[in-house]
XYZ file of C-alpha atoms in Angstrom:
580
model
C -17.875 -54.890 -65.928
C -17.332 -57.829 -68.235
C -13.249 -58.527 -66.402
C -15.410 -58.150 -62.902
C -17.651 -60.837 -64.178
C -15.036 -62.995 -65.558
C -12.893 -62.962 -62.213
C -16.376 -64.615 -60.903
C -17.030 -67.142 -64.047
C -13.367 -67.609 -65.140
C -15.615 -69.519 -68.146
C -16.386 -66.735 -69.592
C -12.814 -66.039 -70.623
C -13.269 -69.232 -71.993
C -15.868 -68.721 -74.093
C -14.426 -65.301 -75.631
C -13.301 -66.585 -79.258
C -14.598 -69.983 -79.003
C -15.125 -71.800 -81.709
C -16.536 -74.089 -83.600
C -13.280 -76.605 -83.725
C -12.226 -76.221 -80.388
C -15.883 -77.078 -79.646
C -15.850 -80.155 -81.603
C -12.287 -81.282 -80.035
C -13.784 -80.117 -76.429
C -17.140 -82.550 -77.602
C -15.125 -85.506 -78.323
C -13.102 -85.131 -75.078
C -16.502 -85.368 -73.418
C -17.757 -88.147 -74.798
C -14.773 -90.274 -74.257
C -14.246 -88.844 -70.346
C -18.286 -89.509 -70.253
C -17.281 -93.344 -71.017
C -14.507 -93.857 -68.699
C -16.974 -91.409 -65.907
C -19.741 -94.021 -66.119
C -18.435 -96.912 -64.616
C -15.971 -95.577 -62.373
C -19.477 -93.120 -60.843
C -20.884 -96.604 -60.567
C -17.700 -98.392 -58.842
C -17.180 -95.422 -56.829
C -20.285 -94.563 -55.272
C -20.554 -98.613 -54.266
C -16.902 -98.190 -52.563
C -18.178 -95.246 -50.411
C -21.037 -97.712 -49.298
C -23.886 -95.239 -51.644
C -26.405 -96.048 -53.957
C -25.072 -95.595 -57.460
C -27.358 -92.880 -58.422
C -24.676 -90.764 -55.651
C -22.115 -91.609 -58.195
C -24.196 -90.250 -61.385
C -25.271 -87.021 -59.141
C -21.525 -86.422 -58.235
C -20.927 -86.175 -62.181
C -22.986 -83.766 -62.957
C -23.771 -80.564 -60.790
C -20.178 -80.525 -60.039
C -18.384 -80.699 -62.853
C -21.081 -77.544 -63.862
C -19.849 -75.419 -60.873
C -16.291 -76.307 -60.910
C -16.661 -75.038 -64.604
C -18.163 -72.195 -63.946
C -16.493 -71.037 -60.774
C -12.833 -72.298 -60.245
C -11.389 -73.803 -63.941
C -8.852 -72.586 -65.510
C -8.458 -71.372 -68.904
C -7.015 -73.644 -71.217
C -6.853 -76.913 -68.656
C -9.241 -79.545 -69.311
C -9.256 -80.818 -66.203
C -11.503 -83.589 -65.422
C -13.818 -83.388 -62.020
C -15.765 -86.254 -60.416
C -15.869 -89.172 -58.273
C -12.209 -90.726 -57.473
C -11.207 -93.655 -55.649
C -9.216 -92.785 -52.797
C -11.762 -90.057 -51.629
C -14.527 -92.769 -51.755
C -12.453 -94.290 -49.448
C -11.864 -91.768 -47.058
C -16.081 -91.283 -47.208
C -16.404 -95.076 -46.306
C -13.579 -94.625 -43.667
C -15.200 -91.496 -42.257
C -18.767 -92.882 -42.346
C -18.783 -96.482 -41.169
C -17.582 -96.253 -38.001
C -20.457 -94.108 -37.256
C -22.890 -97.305 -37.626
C -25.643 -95.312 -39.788
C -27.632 -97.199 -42.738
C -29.843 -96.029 -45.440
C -30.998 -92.867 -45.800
C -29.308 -91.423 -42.370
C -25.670 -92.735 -44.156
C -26.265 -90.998 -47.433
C -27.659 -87.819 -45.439
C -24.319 -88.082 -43.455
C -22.315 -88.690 -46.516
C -23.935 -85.091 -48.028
C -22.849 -83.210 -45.059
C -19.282 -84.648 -45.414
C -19.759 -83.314 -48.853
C -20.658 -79.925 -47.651
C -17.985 -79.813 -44.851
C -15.118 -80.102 -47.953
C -16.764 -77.866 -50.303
C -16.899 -75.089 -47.210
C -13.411 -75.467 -46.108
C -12.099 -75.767 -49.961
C -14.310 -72.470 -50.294
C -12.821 -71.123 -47.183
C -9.331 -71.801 -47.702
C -9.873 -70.080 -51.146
C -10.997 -67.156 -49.734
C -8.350 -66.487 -47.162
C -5.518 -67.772 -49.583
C -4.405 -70.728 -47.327
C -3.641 -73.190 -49.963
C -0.083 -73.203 -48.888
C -1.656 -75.510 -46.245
C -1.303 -78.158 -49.251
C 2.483 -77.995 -49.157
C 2.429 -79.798 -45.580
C 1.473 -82.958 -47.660
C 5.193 -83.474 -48.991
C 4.887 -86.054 -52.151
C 6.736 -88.965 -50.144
C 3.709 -88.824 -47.500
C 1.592 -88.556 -50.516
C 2.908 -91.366 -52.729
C 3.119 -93.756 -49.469
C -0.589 -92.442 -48.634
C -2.164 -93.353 -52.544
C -0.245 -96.650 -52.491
C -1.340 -97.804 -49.020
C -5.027 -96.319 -49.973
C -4.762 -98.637 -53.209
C -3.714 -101.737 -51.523
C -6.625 -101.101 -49.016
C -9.047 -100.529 -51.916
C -8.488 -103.276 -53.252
C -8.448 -105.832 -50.474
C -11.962 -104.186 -48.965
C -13.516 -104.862 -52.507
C -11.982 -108.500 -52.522
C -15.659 -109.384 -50.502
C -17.492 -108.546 -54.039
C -15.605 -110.405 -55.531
C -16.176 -113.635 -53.347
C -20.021 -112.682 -52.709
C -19.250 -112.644 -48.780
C -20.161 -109.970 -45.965
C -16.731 -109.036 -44.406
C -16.370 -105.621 -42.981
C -12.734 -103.258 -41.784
C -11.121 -100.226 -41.999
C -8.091 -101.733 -42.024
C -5.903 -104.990 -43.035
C -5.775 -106.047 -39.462
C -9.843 -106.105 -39.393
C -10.294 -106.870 -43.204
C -8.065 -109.934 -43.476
C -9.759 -112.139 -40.537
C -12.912 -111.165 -41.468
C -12.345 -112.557 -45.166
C -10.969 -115.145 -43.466
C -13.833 -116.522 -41.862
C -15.685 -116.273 -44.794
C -13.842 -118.497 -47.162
C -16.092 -121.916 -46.680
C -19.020 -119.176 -47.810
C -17.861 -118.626 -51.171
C -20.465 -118.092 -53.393
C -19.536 -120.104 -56.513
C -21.346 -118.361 -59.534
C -20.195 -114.792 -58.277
C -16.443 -115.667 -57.729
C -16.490 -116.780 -61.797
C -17.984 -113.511 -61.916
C -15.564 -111.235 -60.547
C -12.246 -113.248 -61.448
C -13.848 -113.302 -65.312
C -14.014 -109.754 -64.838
C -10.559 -109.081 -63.561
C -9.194 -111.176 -66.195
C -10.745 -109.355 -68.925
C -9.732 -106.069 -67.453
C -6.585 -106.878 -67.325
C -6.150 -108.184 -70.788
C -7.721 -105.521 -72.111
C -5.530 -103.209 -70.377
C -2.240 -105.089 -70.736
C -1.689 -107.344 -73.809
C -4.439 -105.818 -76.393
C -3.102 -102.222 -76.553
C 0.284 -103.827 -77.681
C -1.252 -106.031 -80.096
C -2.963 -103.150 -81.805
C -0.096 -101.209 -82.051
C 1.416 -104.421 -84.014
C -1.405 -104.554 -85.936
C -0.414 -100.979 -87.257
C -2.635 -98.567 -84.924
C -1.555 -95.579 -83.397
C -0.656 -95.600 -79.842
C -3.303 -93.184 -78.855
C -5.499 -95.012 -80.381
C -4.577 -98.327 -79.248
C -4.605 -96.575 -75.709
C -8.588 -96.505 -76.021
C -8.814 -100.469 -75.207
C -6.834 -99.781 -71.991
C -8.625 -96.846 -70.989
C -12.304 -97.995 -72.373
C -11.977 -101.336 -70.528
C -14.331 -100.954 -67.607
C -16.873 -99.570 -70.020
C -16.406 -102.846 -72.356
C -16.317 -105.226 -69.163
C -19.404 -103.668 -68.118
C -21.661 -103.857 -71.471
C -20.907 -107.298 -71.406
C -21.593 -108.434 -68.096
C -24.848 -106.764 -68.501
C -25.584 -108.769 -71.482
C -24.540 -112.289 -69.844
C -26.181 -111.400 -66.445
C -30.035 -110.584 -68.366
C -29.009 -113.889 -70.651
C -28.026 -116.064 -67.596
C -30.300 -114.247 -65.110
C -27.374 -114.033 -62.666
C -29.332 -112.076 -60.006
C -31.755 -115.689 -59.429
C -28.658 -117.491 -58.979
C -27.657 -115.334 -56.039
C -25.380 -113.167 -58.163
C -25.473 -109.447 -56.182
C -26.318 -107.132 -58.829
C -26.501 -103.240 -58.474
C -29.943 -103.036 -58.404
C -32.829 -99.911 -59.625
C -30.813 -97.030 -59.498
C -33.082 -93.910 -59.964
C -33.589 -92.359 -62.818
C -34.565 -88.855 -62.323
C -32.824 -85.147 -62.614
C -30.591 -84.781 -59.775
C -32.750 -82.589 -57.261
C -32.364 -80.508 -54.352
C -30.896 -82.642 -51.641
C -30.100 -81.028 -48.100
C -27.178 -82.784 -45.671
C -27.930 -83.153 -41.619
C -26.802 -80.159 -40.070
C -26.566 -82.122 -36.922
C -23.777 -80.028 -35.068
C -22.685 -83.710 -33.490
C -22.807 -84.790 -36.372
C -20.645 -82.097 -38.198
C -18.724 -81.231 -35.115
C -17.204 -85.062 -35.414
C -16.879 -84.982 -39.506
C -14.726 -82.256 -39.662
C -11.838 -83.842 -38.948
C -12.222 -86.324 -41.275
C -13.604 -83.516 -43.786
C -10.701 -81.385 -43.552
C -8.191 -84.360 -44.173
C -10.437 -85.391 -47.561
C -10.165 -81.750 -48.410
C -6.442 -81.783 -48.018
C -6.146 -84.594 -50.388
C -8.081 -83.678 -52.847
C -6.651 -80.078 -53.387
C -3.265 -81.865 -53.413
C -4.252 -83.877 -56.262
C -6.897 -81.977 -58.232
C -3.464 -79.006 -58.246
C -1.027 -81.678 -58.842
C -2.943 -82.829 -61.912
C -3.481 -79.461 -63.080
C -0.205 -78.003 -62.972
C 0.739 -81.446 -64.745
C -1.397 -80.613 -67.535
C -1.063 -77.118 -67.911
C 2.496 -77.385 -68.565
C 2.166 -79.528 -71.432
C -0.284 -76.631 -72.793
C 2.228 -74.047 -71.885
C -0.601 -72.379 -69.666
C -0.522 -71.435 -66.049
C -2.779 -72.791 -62.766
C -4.286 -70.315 -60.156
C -4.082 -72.681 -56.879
C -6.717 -70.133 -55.062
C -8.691 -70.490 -57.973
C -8.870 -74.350 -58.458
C -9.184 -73.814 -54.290
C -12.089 -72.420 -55.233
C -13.520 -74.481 -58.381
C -13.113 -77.917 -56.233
C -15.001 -76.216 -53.147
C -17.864 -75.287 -55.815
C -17.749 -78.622 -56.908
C -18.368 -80.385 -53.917
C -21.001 -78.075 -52.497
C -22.929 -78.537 -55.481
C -22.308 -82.550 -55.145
C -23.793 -81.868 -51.741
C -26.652 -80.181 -52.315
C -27.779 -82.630 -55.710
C -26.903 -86.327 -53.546
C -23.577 -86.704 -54.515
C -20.375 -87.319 -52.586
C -16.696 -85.672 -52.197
C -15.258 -85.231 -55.945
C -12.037 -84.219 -57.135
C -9.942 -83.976 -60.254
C -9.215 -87.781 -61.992
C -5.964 -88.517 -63.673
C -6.975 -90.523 -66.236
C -10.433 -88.853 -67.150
C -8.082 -85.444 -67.502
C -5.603 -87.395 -69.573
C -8.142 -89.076 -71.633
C -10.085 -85.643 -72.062
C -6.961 -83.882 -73.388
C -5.794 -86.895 -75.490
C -8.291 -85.757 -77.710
C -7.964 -82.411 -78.040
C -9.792 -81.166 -75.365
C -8.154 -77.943 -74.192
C -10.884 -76.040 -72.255
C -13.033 -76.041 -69.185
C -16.403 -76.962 -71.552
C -15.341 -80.274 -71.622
C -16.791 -80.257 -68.017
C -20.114 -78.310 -69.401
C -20.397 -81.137 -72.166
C -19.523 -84.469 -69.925
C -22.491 -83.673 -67.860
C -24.722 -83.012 -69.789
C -23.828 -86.407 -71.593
C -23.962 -87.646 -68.066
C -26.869 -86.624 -67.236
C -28.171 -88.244 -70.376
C -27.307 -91.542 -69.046
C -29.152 -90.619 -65.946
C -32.578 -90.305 -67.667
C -31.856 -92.945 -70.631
C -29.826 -95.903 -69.767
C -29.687 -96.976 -65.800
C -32.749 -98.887 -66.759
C -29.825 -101.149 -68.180
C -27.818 -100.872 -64.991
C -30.073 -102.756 -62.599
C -28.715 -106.017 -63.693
C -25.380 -105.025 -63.558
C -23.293 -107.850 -60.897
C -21.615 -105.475 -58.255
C -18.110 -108.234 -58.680
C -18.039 -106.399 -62.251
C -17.661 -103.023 -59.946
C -15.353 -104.734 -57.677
C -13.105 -105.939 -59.997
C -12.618 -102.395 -62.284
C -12.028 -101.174 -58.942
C -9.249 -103.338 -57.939
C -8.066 -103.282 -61.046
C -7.711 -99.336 -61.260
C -5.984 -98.837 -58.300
C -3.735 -101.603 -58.446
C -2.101 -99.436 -60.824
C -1.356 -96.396 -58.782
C 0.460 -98.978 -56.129
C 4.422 -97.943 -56.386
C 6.854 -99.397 -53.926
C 9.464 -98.781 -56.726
C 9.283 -95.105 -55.333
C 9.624 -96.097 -52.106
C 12.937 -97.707 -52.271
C 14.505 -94.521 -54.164
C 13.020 -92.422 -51.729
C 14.786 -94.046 -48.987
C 18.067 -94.475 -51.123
C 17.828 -90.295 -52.051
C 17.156 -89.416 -48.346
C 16.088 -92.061 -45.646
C 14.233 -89.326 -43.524
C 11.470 -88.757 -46.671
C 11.528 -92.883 -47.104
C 10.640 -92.946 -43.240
C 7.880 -90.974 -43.871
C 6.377 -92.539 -46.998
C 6.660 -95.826 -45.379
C 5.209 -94.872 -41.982
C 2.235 -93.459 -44.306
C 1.809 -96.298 -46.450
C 1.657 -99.026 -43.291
C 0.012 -96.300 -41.303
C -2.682 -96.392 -44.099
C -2.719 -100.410 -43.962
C -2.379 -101.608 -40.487
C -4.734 -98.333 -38.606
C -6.754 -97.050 -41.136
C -6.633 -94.104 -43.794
C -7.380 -91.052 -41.654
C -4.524 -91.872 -39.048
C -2.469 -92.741 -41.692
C -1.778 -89.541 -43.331
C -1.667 -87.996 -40.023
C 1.101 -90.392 -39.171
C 3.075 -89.440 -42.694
C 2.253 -85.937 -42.333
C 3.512 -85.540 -38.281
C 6.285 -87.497 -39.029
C 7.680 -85.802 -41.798
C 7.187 -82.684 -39.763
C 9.399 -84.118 -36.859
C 12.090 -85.929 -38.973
C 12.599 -82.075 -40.860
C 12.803 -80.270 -37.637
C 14.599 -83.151 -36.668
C 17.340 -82.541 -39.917
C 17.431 -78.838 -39.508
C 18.036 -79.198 -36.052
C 21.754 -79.888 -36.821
C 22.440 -78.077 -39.933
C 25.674 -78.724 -41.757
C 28.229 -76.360 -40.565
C 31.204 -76.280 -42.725
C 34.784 -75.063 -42.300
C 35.519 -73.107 -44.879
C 39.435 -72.053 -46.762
C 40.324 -69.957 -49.609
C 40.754 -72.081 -53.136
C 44.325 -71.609 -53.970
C 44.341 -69.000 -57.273
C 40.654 -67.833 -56.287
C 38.179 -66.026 -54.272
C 36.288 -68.728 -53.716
C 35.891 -70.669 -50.418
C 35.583 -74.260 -49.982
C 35.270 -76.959 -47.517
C 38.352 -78.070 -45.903
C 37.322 -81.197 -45.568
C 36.254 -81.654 -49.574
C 38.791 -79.723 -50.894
C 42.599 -78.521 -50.438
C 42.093 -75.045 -49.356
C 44.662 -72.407 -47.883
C 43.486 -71.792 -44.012
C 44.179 -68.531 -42.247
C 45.676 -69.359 -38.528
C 43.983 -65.989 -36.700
C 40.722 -65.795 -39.192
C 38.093 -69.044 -38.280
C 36.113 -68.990 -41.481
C 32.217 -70.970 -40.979
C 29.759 -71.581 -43.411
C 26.569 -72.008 -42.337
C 24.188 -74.410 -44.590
C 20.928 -73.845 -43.069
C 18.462 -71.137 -42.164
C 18.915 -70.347 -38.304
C 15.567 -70.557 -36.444
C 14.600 -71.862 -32.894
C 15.305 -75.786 -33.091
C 19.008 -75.309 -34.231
C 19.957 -71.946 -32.460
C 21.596 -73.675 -29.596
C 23.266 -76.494 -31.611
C 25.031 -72.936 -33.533
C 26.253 -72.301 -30.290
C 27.784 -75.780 -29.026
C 29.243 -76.261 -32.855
C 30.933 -72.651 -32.668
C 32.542 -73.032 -29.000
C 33.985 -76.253 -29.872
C 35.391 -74.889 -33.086
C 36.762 -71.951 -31.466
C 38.147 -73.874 -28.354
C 39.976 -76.330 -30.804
C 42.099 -73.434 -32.364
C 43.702 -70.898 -29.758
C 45.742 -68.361 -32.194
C 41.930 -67.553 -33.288
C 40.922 -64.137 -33.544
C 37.714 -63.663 -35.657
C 35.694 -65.666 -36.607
C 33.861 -65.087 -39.712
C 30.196 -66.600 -40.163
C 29.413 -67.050 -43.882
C 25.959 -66.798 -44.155
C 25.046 -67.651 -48.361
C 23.215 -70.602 -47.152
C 20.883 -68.793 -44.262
C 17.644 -67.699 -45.772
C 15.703 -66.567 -42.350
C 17.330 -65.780 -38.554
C 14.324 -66.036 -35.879
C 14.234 -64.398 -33.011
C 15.429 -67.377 -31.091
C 18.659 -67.594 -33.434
C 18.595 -63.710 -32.827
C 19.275 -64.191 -29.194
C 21.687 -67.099 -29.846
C 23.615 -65.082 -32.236
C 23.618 -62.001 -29.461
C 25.346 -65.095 -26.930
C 27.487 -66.341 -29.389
C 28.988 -62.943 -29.889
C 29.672 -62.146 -25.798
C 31.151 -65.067 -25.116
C 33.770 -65.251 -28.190
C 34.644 -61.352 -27.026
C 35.185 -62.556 -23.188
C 37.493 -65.060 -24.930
C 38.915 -62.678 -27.100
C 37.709 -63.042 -30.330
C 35.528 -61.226 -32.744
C 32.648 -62.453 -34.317
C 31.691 -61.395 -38.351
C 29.586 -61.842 -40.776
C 29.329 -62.046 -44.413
C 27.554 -62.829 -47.673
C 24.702 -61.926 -45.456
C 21.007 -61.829 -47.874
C 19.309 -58.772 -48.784
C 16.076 -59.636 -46.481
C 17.685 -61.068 -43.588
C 19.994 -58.039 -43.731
C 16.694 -56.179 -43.192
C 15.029 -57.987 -40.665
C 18.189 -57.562 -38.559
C 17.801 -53.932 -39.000
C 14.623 -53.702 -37.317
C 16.397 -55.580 -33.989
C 18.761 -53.567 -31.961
C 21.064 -56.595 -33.073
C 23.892 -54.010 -34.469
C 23.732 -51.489 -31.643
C 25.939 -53.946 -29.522
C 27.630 -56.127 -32.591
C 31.339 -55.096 -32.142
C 32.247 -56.680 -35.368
C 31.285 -55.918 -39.334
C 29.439 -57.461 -42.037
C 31.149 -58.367 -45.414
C 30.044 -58.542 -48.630
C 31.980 -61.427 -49.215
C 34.000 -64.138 -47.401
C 37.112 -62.983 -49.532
C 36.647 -59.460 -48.759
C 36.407 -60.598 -44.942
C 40.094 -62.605 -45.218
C 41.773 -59.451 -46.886
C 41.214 -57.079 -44.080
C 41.485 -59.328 -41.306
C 44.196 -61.517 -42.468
C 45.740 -59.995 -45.911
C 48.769 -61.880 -45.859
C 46.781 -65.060 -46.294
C 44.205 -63.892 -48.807
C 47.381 -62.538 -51.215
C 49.188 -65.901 -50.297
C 46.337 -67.649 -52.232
C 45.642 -65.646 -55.278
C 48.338 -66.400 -58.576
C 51.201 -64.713 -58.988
């Protein structure tokens, strides 16, 4: 009964032999994460264009249910608000021209549209569907998202109205709004910015010098936004900011996140989906990403259907308590197990710390200027921009630097949505596009071996009757009939030919398209008076051409090996190589 219950609430595997240290380690985890949470809830909720209560609700509920329902043992893995999926809310919700309370109803059904296709796709074990999102499409897609981030919360920093989805809309619109600068807000925001970044940058170094430990010294960098914030409180109440036209966040609400239901408008939903499945997408991608990350450094092992699962718990729970879409953070994980946090009740404690600041201290938070937001945003994802990947991508393999480009400008110059469809349908078409013509490889024996080389890498001894291929690439329906035209020109160039052998090591799946060619292939090199072969054929695809009625009209015969091929149809060249 009690395994049944903990395949339900994986936490209660947690809690069997928990102690009282692991507690304490777990507790300090929290409180740090808690510290870092705060802020970025604040920041976040403000880039997704919601109150930022919607940021404190996200942090609590959902970091309950993603404990209970989807974490895995021994991964402290940090749930909540992130940036880039406040920007795909935004993206998804703007254009829709809602305000008010019809925008944050809108933003909870988002919310539940992710948490029921996270849920579903748990369910039916589809999180393969994550592997579509190759990491150069993903790496292109977080820096472009970053560089938009940050230029859409530039307008908080200058105190102007300037509204875009995109650089193309976001830059004129900025723009325009330059001889509007409000004065005592820009000192704001650049103050803050500055700060941030010295705090982030030259401090941690100086403390080390000054003889702390690096994880310790680490704290400044990754405590900064909370710092910033507690003191642009205190200068905004000293300097009244707000009378002097300063924006500040304003009375956030200070009650127990309650029940909370989205529109279930089926226009409404009908047209979020798409936008609801691509958030979904993302997040999975990185909530498993940082998982897996952490988990090996604990020597423990991720469930992907499970953390499918956990993250769809999460954000139906965020939907149901006024949150928004939440997913695993980076740097709250890192900070969490940094200090010793190793298990999913560091996501038990942070809320309940969070909700603590809830009831206790947004009273403080009304004063707070929303540049101070701005500028911890901008600062935070400035960091995950990296064009340094971008140029080894394309120097590794220009077809993957294609794609992460195409994403990244995609992202920039139409908007986030399209651009990840972009990366993701081009990366699709350039690999069908590679496979399409796979290497094919003329193959000879290595003088004093069995082993068979290129001929074009290598000096190999070539049999004149024997045409020995190797075939680098699985055989499936967009490179069947390129097999054919590669063979036949092969084959035409060398007359005395009288098998040929196909060396199949390299083909890990033959469709039924290849099937057929492979059936073609075979009729027209007996018309011409040759025999086709095969060898080092795979265990499975051995099997699967069983099942076909493939070797009811093959004239030829399959070898276990290219070398065993050569000795019986051509021994006097396979004997010529070997040592005497």
């Amino acid at each position: 009964m009690f395994s049944k219950l903990q395949r339900v609430l994986p936490l209660l595997a947690t809690l069997r032999g928990y102690d009282r240290q692991q507690a304490g380690h777990d507790l300090l985890g929290a409180l740090l994460v808690s510290l870092l949470l705060t802020p970025q809830a604040l920041a976040y909720a403000q880039l997704a264009g919601l109150p930022a209560e919607a940021g404190l609700f996200a942090s609590i509920l959902p970091l309950l249910a993603y404990a209970l329902f989807g974490a895995s043992p021994g991964v402290a893995l940090a749930v909540g608000p992130v940036a880039i999926l406040a920007l795909m809310t935004a993206s998804a919700l703007q254009p829709l021209g809602l305000s008010g309370a019809a925008y944050g109803a809108a933003a909870l059904s988002l919310t539940l549209l992710v948490g029921l296709l996270l849920a579903l796709l748990a369910v039916l074990r589809l999180g393969f569907l994550a592997n579509f999102l190759s990491h150069p499409v993903i790496a292109g897609f977080v820096s472009g998202s970053a560089l938009l981030i940050a230029v859409s919360q530039v307008r908080h920093l200058l105190g102007v109205a300037a509204e875009g989805h995109n650089l193309p809309q976001l830059l004129p619109a900025l723009w325009s709004q330059l001889p509007v600068i409000h004065g005592p807000t820009l000192a704001v925001g650049l103050g803050s910015v500055l700060l941030l970044v010295l705090l982030r940058g030259p401090l941690p170094t100086l403390l080390q010098r000054l003889g702390l430990r690096p994880a310790q010294a680490q704290l400044s960098n990754r405590l900064a936004p909370l710092l910033v914030v507690g003191l642009a409180l205190l200068l905004s109440a000293v300097l009244q900011l707000d009378s002097q036209g300063v924006r500040v966040v304003g009375a956030v609400t200070a009650h127990l996140p309650g029940f909370s239901l989205p529109s279930f408008d089926p226009a409404l939903l009908l047209g979020l989906l798409p936008s609801a499945a691509l958030i979904a997408l993302v997040g999975f991608v990185e909530s498993i990403s940082i998982a897996q990350s952490l988990a090996a450094r604990q020597r423990q092992s991720v469930q992907p259907d499970r953390e499918l699962f956990g993250q769809g718990a999460a954000n139906l729970a965020a939907a149901f308590s006024g949150g928004l879409p939440v997913a695993a953070s980076f740097s709250r994980s890192a900070i969490a197990v940094d200090s010793g946090a190793r298990t999913p009740m560091v996501g038990v404690f942070t809320a309940a710390l969070m909700l603590l600041v809830l009831l206790l201290l947004t009273p403080l938070l009304r004063l707070l200027p929303q540049a101070v937001l701005a500028a911890s945003i901008i600062v935070a994802v400035l960091g995950l921009v990296d064009l340094r990947s971008l140029l080894r991508t394309w120097r590794y393999a220009w077809q993957d630097g294609v794609a992460q480009a195409a994403t990244l400008l995609g992202v920039l110059l139409v908007g986030v949505e399209p651009g990840i469809v972009i990366g993701v349908a081009l990366s699709l078409l350039l690999f069908l596009w590679r496979t399409s013509r796979p290497h094919i490889a003329v193959v000879g024996q290595l003088p004093g071996s069995e082993h068979f080389r290129n001929v074009e890498r290598y000096a190999v001894l070539q049999s004149e009757t024997v045409l020995s291929l190797r075939v680098d690439e699985s055989l499936y329906f967009p490179n069947a009939r390129y097999l054919e035209e590669r063979i036949a020109e092969l084959v035409a160039a060398r007359p005395a030919v009288r098998h040929l052998v196909l060396m199949c090591s390299g083909v890990n799946l033959i469709d039924a398209s290849a099937l057929d060619s492979l059936e073609t292939i075979d009729a027209r090199l007996r018309s011409a008076g040759v025999q086709l072969h095969l060898s080092e054929v795979k265990g499975p695809v051995l099997d699967q051409l069983k099942r076909s009625d493939f070797f009811q009209r093959f004239a030829g015969q399959v070898f276990v090996s290219q070398y065993a091929a050569l000795c019986q149809l051509d021994p006097q060249t396979a004997q010529q190589a070997l040592p005497r």
